[in-house]
Short mmCIF file of N, CA and C in Angstrom, two decimals:
data_model
loop_
_atom_site.label_atom_id
_atom_site.label_comp_id
_atom_site.label_asym_id
_atom_site.label_seq_id
_atom_site.Cartn_x
_atom_site.Cartn_y
_atom_site.Cartn_z
N MET A 122 26.22 72.64 -22.60
CA MET A 122 25.00 71.86 -22.54
C MET A 122 24.07 72.34 -23.65
N ALA A 123 23.60 71.41 -24.43
CA ALA A 123 22.67 71.73 -25.52
C ALA A 123 21.24 71.69 -25.00
N THR A 124 20.37 72.40 -25.68
CA THR A 124 18.95 72.36 -25.34
C THR A 124 18.14 72.01 -26.58
N GLN A 125 16.94 71.51 -26.33
CA GLN A 125 16.06 71.14 -27.43
C GLN A 125 14.62 71.41 -27.00
N SER A 126 13.83 71.97 -27.90
CA SER A 126 12.42 72.19 -27.62
C SER A 126 11.67 70.87 -27.71
N ILE A 127 10.88 70.58 -26.69
CA ILE A 127 10.07 69.36 -26.65
C ILE A 127 8.65 69.72 -26.21
N THR A 128 7.78 68.76 -26.29
CA THR A 128 6.45 68.88 -25.71
C THR A 128 6.27 67.73 -24.74
N ILE A 129 5.73 68.05 -23.57
CA ILE A 129 5.40 67.04 -22.56
C ILE A 129 3.90 66.85 -22.59
N ALA A 130 3.46 65.61 -22.54
CA ALA A 130 2.02 65.32 -22.53
C ALA A 130 1.70 64.39 -21.37
N ARG A 131 0.53 64.58 -20.80
CA ARG A 131 0.04 63.72 -19.73
C ARG A 131 -1.31 63.15 -20.11
N ILE A 132 -1.43 61.85 -19.91
CA ILE A 132 -2.69 61.15 -20.13
C ILE A 132 -3.23 60.77 -18.75
N TYR A 133 -4.44 61.20 -18.45
CA TYR A 133 -5.06 60.88 -17.16
C TYR A 133 -6.06 59.75 -17.37
N LEU A 134 -5.95 58.71 -16.56
CA LEU A 134 -6.90 57.60 -16.62
C LEU A 134 -6.98 56.94 -15.26
N ARG A 135 -7.72 55.84 -15.18
CA ARG A 135 -7.89 55.09 -13.94
C ARG A 135 -7.48 53.64 -14.16
N GLU A 136 -7.06 53.00 -13.07
CA GLU A 136 -6.66 51.59 -13.16
C GLU A 136 -7.77 50.74 -13.75
N ASP A 137 -9.00 51.00 -13.35
CA ASP A 137 -10.14 50.18 -13.76
C ASP A 137 -10.43 50.26 -15.26
N GLU A 138 -9.84 51.23 -15.94
CA GLU A 138 -10.04 51.34 -17.39
C GLU A 138 -9.21 50.30 -18.15
N HIS A 139 -8.20 49.73 -17.49
CA HIS A 139 -7.36 48.68 -18.08
C HIS A 139 -6.74 49.07 -19.42
N LEU A 140 -6.27 50.32 -19.49
CA LEU A 140 -5.66 50.82 -20.72
C LEU A 140 -4.15 51.02 -20.61
N LEU A 141 -3.61 50.92 -19.40
CA LEU A 141 -2.20 51.24 -19.18
C LEU A 141 -1.28 50.43 -20.10
N GLY A 142 -1.46 49.13 -20.14
CA GLY A 142 -0.57 48.28 -20.95
C GLY A 142 -0.60 48.62 -22.42
N SER A 143 -1.80 48.80 -22.97
CA SER A 143 -1.88 49.07 -24.41
C SER A 143 -1.34 50.46 -24.75
N ILE A 144 -1.57 51.44 -23.88
CA ILE A 144 -1.04 52.79 -24.13
C ILE A 144 0.48 52.77 -24.02
N PHE A 145 0.99 52.15 -22.97
CA PHE A 145 2.44 52.08 -22.79
C PHE A 145 3.11 51.37 -23.96
N ASP A 146 2.56 50.24 -24.37
CA ASP A 146 3.12 49.51 -25.52
C ASP A 146 3.09 50.35 -26.79
N PHE A 147 2.00 51.07 -27.00
CA PHE A 147 1.89 51.94 -28.18
C PHE A 147 2.98 53.01 -28.16
N LEU A 148 3.14 53.69 -27.01
CA LEU A 148 4.13 54.76 -26.92
C LEU A 148 5.56 54.23 -27.04
N HIS A 149 5.82 53.07 -26.44
CA HIS A 149 7.17 52.51 -26.44
C HIS A 149 7.51 51.76 -27.73
N ASP A 150 6.66 50.84 -28.11
CA ASP A 150 6.97 49.94 -29.22
C ASP A 150 6.67 50.53 -30.59
N GLU A 151 5.53 51.20 -30.71
CA GLU A 151 5.13 51.72 -32.02
C GLU A 151 5.66 53.13 -32.28
N GLU A 152 5.41 54.03 -31.35
CA GLU A 152 5.82 55.43 -31.56
C GLU A 152 7.25 55.72 -31.15
N LYS A 153 7.80 54.90 -30.26
CA LYS A 153 9.17 55.07 -29.78
C LYS A 153 9.45 56.51 -29.31
N VAL A 154 8.54 57.00 -28.45
CA VAL A 154 8.73 58.35 -27.92
C VAL A 154 10.01 58.39 -27.09
N LEU A 155 10.52 59.59 -26.85
CA LEU A 155 11.81 59.74 -26.17
C LEU A 155 11.79 59.31 -24.71
N GLY A 156 10.65 59.45 -24.03
CA GLY A 156 10.60 59.06 -22.62
C GLY A 156 9.17 58.94 -22.12
N ILE A 157 8.96 58.01 -21.19
CA ILE A 157 7.65 57.75 -20.60
C ILE A 157 7.84 57.50 -19.11
N THR A 158 6.94 58.05 -18.30
CA THR A 158 6.86 57.73 -16.88
C THR A 158 5.40 57.53 -16.52
N VAL A 159 5.12 56.54 -15.68
CA VAL A 159 3.75 56.29 -15.22
C VAL A 159 3.70 56.58 -13.72
N PHE A 160 2.71 57.38 -13.33
CA PHE A 160 2.50 57.71 -11.92
C PHE A 160 1.18 57.09 -11.46
N GLN A 161 1.18 56.54 -10.25
CA GLN A 161 -0.07 56.05 -9.66
C GLN A 161 -0.45 57.03 -8.57
N GLY A 162 -1.65 57.57 -8.67
CA GLY A 162 -2.12 58.54 -7.69
C GLY A 162 -2.64 57.87 -6.43
N ILE A 163 -2.64 58.63 -5.34
CA ILE A 163 -3.20 58.13 -4.10
C ILE A 163 -4.61 58.64 -3.87
N MET A 164 -4.99 59.67 -4.63
CA MET A 164 -6.34 60.20 -4.54
C MET A 164 -6.61 61.07 -5.76
N GLY A 165 -7.85 61.06 -6.23
CA GLY A 165 -8.21 61.92 -7.35
C GLY A 165 -9.66 61.76 -7.72
N PHE A 166 -10.11 62.64 -8.62
CA PHE A 166 -11.45 62.51 -9.19
C PHE A 166 -11.41 63.08 -10.59
N GLY A 167 -12.33 62.63 -11.41
CA GLY A 167 -12.42 63.08 -12.79
C GLY A 167 -13.76 63.74 -13.04
N PRO A 168 -14.17 63.80 -14.31
CA PRO A 168 -15.41 64.47 -14.68
C PRO A 168 -16.65 63.92 -13.97
N ASP A 169 -16.61 62.64 -13.57
CA ASP A 169 -17.77 62.06 -12.89
C ASP A 169 -17.88 62.50 -11.44
N GLY A 170 -16.84 63.12 -10.89
CA GLY A 170 -16.85 63.63 -9.52
C GLY A 170 -16.65 62.57 -8.45
N ILE A 171 -16.50 61.31 -8.82
CA ILE A 171 -16.30 60.24 -7.84
C ILE A 171 -14.86 60.29 -7.34
N ILE A 172 -14.71 60.36 -6.01
CA ILE A 172 -13.37 60.40 -5.42
C ILE A 172 -12.84 58.98 -5.31
N ARG A 173 -11.64 58.80 -5.85
CA ARG A 173 -10.97 57.51 -5.76
C ARG A 173 -9.75 57.70 -4.87
N THR A 174 -9.59 56.82 -3.90
CA THR A 174 -8.54 57.00 -2.91
C THR A 174 -7.87 55.68 -2.57
N SER A 175 -6.71 55.75 -1.95
CA SER A 175 -5.96 54.55 -1.59
C SER A 175 -6.04 54.25 -0.10
N HIS A 176 -7.08 54.72 0.58
CA HIS A 176 -7.22 54.41 2.00
C HIS A 176 -7.18 52.91 2.22
N LEU A 177 -6.56 52.49 3.29
CA LEU A 177 -6.44 51.06 3.57
C LEU A 177 -7.79 50.38 3.71
N LEU A 178 -8.79 51.11 4.21
CA LEU A 178 -10.09 50.50 4.41
C LEU A 178 -10.80 50.20 3.09
N THR A 179 -10.53 50.98 2.07
CA THR A 179 -11.24 50.77 0.81
C THR A 179 -10.50 49.82 -0.12
N LEU A 180 -9.17 49.76 -0.02
CA LEU A 180 -8.35 48.92 -0.90
C LEU A 180 -8.77 49.06 -2.36
N SER A 181 -8.89 50.29 -2.78
CA SER A 181 -9.36 50.59 -4.13
C SER A 181 -8.43 50.01 -5.19
N LEU A 182 -9.04 49.43 -6.22
CA LEU A 182 -8.28 48.97 -7.37
C LEU A 182 -8.58 49.86 -8.58
N ASP A 183 -9.04 51.05 -8.28
CA ASP A 183 -9.41 52.00 -9.34
C ASP A 183 -8.76 53.35 -9.07
N LEU A 184 -7.47 53.33 -8.76
CA LEU A 184 -6.75 54.56 -8.45
C LEU A 184 -6.42 55.34 -9.72
N PRO A 185 -6.18 56.64 -9.56
CA PRO A 185 -5.79 57.45 -10.71
C PRO A 185 -4.42 57.04 -11.24
N LEU A 186 -4.26 57.10 -12.55
CA LEU A 186 -2.98 56.86 -13.22
C LEU A 186 -2.68 58.04 -14.12
N VAL A 187 -1.41 58.40 -14.21
CA VAL A 187 -0.96 59.43 -15.14
C VAL A 187 0.19 58.84 -15.95
N ILE A 188 0.05 58.89 -17.25
CA ILE A 188 1.14 58.50 -18.15
C ILE A 188 1.70 59.79 -18.72
N GLU A 189 2.96 60.06 -18.43
CA GLU A 189 3.59 61.28 -18.94
C GLU A 189 4.64 60.86 -19.97
N PHE A 190 4.63 61.54 -21.11
CA PHE A 190 5.64 61.25 -22.13
C PHE A 190 6.09 62.55 -22.78
N TYR A 191 7.26 62.48 -23.44
CA TYR A 191 7.76 63.67 -24.12
C TYR A 191 8.46 63.27 -25.42
N ASP A 192 8.49 64.23 -26.32
CA ASP A 192 9.18 64.06 -27.59
C ASP A 192 9.17 65.41 -28.29
N LEU A 193 9.60 65.44 -29.53
CA LEU A 193 9.56 66.66 -30.33
C LEU A 193 8.10 67.10 -30.49
N PRO A 194 7.85 68.40 -30.54
CA PRO A 194 6.46 68.89 -30.59
C PRO A 194 5.60 68.26 -31.67
N GLU A 195 6.11 68.13 -32.88
CA GLU A 195 5.30 67.58 -33.97
C GLU A 195 4.99 66.08 -33.75
N ARG A 196 5.91 65.38 -33.13
CA ARG A 196 5.68 63.96 -32.84
C ARG A 196 4.61 63.80 -31.76
N VAL A 197 4.69 64.63 -30.72
CA VAL A 197 3.70 64.55 -29.64
C VAL A 197 2.31 64.87 -30.17
N GLU A 198 2.21 65.86 -31.03
CA GLU A 198 0.90 66.22 -31.61
C GLU A 198 0.31 65.05 -32.39
N SER A 199 1.15 64.36 -33.15
CA SER A 199 0.70 63.20 -33.92
C SER A 199 0.26 62.07 -33.00
N VAL A 200 1.02 61.83 -31.94
CA VAL A 200 0.68 60.77 -30.98
C VAL A 200 -0.63 61.09 -30.28
N ILE A 201 -0.80 62.33 -29.84
CA ILE A 201 -2.05 62.72 -29.17
C ILE A 201 -3.23 62.53 -30.11
N ASN A 202 -3.08 62.90 -31.35
CA ASN A 202 -4.15 62.72 -32.32
C ASN A 202 -4.55 61.24 -32.42
N HIS A 203 -3.57 60.36 -32.48
CA HIS A 203 -3.85 58.92 -32.55
C HIS A 203 -4.54 58.45 -31.26
N LEU A 204 -4.03 58.88 -30.11
CA LEU A 204 -4.62 58.46 -28.84
C LEU A 204 -6.08 58.89 -28.72
N GLN A 205 -6.39 60.07 -29.23
CA GLN A 205 -7.77 60.56 -29.15
C GLN A 205 -8.67 59.88 -30.18
N THR A 206 -8.21 59.75 -31.40
CA THR A 206 -9.09 59.23 -32.46
C THR A 206 -9.16 57.71 -32.49
N GLN A 207 -8.04 57.03 -32.25
CA GLN A 207 -8.01 55.57 -32.37
C GLN A 207 -8.23 54.85 -31.04
N MET A 208 -7.85 55.49 -29.93
CA MET A 208 -7.98 54.83 -28.63
C MET A 208 -9.07 55.45 -27.76
N GLY A 209 -9.67 56.55 -28.24
CA GLY A 209 -10.78 57.16 -27.53
C GLY A 209 -10.42 57.88 -26.25
N LEU A 210 -9.16 58.25 -26.08
CA LEU A 210 -8.76 58.96 -24.86
C LEU A 210 -9.15 60.43 -24.97
N SER A 211 -9.67 60.96 -23.87
CA SER A 211 -10.14 62.34 -23.93
C SER A 211 -9.44 63.26 -22.93
N HIS A 212 -8.79 62.72 -21.91
CA HIS A 212 -8.21 63.57 -20.89
C HIS A 212 -6.69 63.60 -21.04
N ILE A 213 -6.23 64.42 -21.98
CA ILE A 213 -4.81 64.56 -22.26
C ILE A 213 -4.47 66.05 -22.23
N VAL A 214 -3.39 66.39 -21.56
CA VAL A 214 -2.92 67.77 -21.55
C VAL A 214 -1.47 67.78 -22.03
N SER A 215 -1.03 68.91 -22.56
CA SER A 215 0.37 69.01 -23.02
C SER A 215 0.85 70.44 -22.87
N TRP A 216 2.17 70.59 -22.84
CA TRP A 216 2.76 71.91 -22.73
C TRP A 216 4.19 71.86 -23.29
N PRO A 217 4.68 73.00 -23.76
CA PRO A 217 6.05 73.06 -24.29
C PRO A 217 7.06 73.07 -23.14
N ALA A 218 8.24 72.52 -23.43
CA ALA A 218 9.33 72.50 -22.44
C ALA A 218 10.66 72.51 -23.17
N ILE A 219 11.72 72.63 -22.41
CA ILE A 219 13.07 72.59 -22.94
C ILE A 219 13.79 71.40 -22.32
N SER A 220 14.37 70.56 -23.17
CA SER A 220 15.18 69.44 -22.70
C SER A 220 16.63 69.91 -22.65
N HIS A 221 17.27 69.66 -21.54
CA HIS A 221 18.67 70.04 -21.35
C HIS A 221 19.53 68.80 -21.58
N ILE A 222 20.18 68.77 -22.72
CA ILE A 222 20.93 67.59 -23.16
C ILE A 222 22.39 67.76 -22.78
N ARG A 223 22.89 66.79 -22.05
CA ARG A 223 24.28 66.83 -21.67
C ARG A 223 25.14 66.26 -22.77
N ASP A 224 26.13 67.01 -23.20
CA ASP A 224 27.01 66.56 -24.29
C ASP A 224 27.99 65.52 -23.83
#
């Protein structure tokens, strides 16, 4: 089994920001990153401290979203730079990882 150094990045946003489609299209169509997964949260809060939840009584349409993607470290750094400067995203985290490639 071969291994490869990669970087994993997470973009944190909310449904109400209406950015999911444009970010996903950018990562998939333009940057062609190696992999993307989108998670929808059931509860969360950001810098504003407002708790967003999926309780049945609230039927929130502003739930937390996480877009996670990975690629080679230099590619991820370039993508993050574009996301921050061109798309105005500010809540992105990243960390190094090892991809285990099956031959």
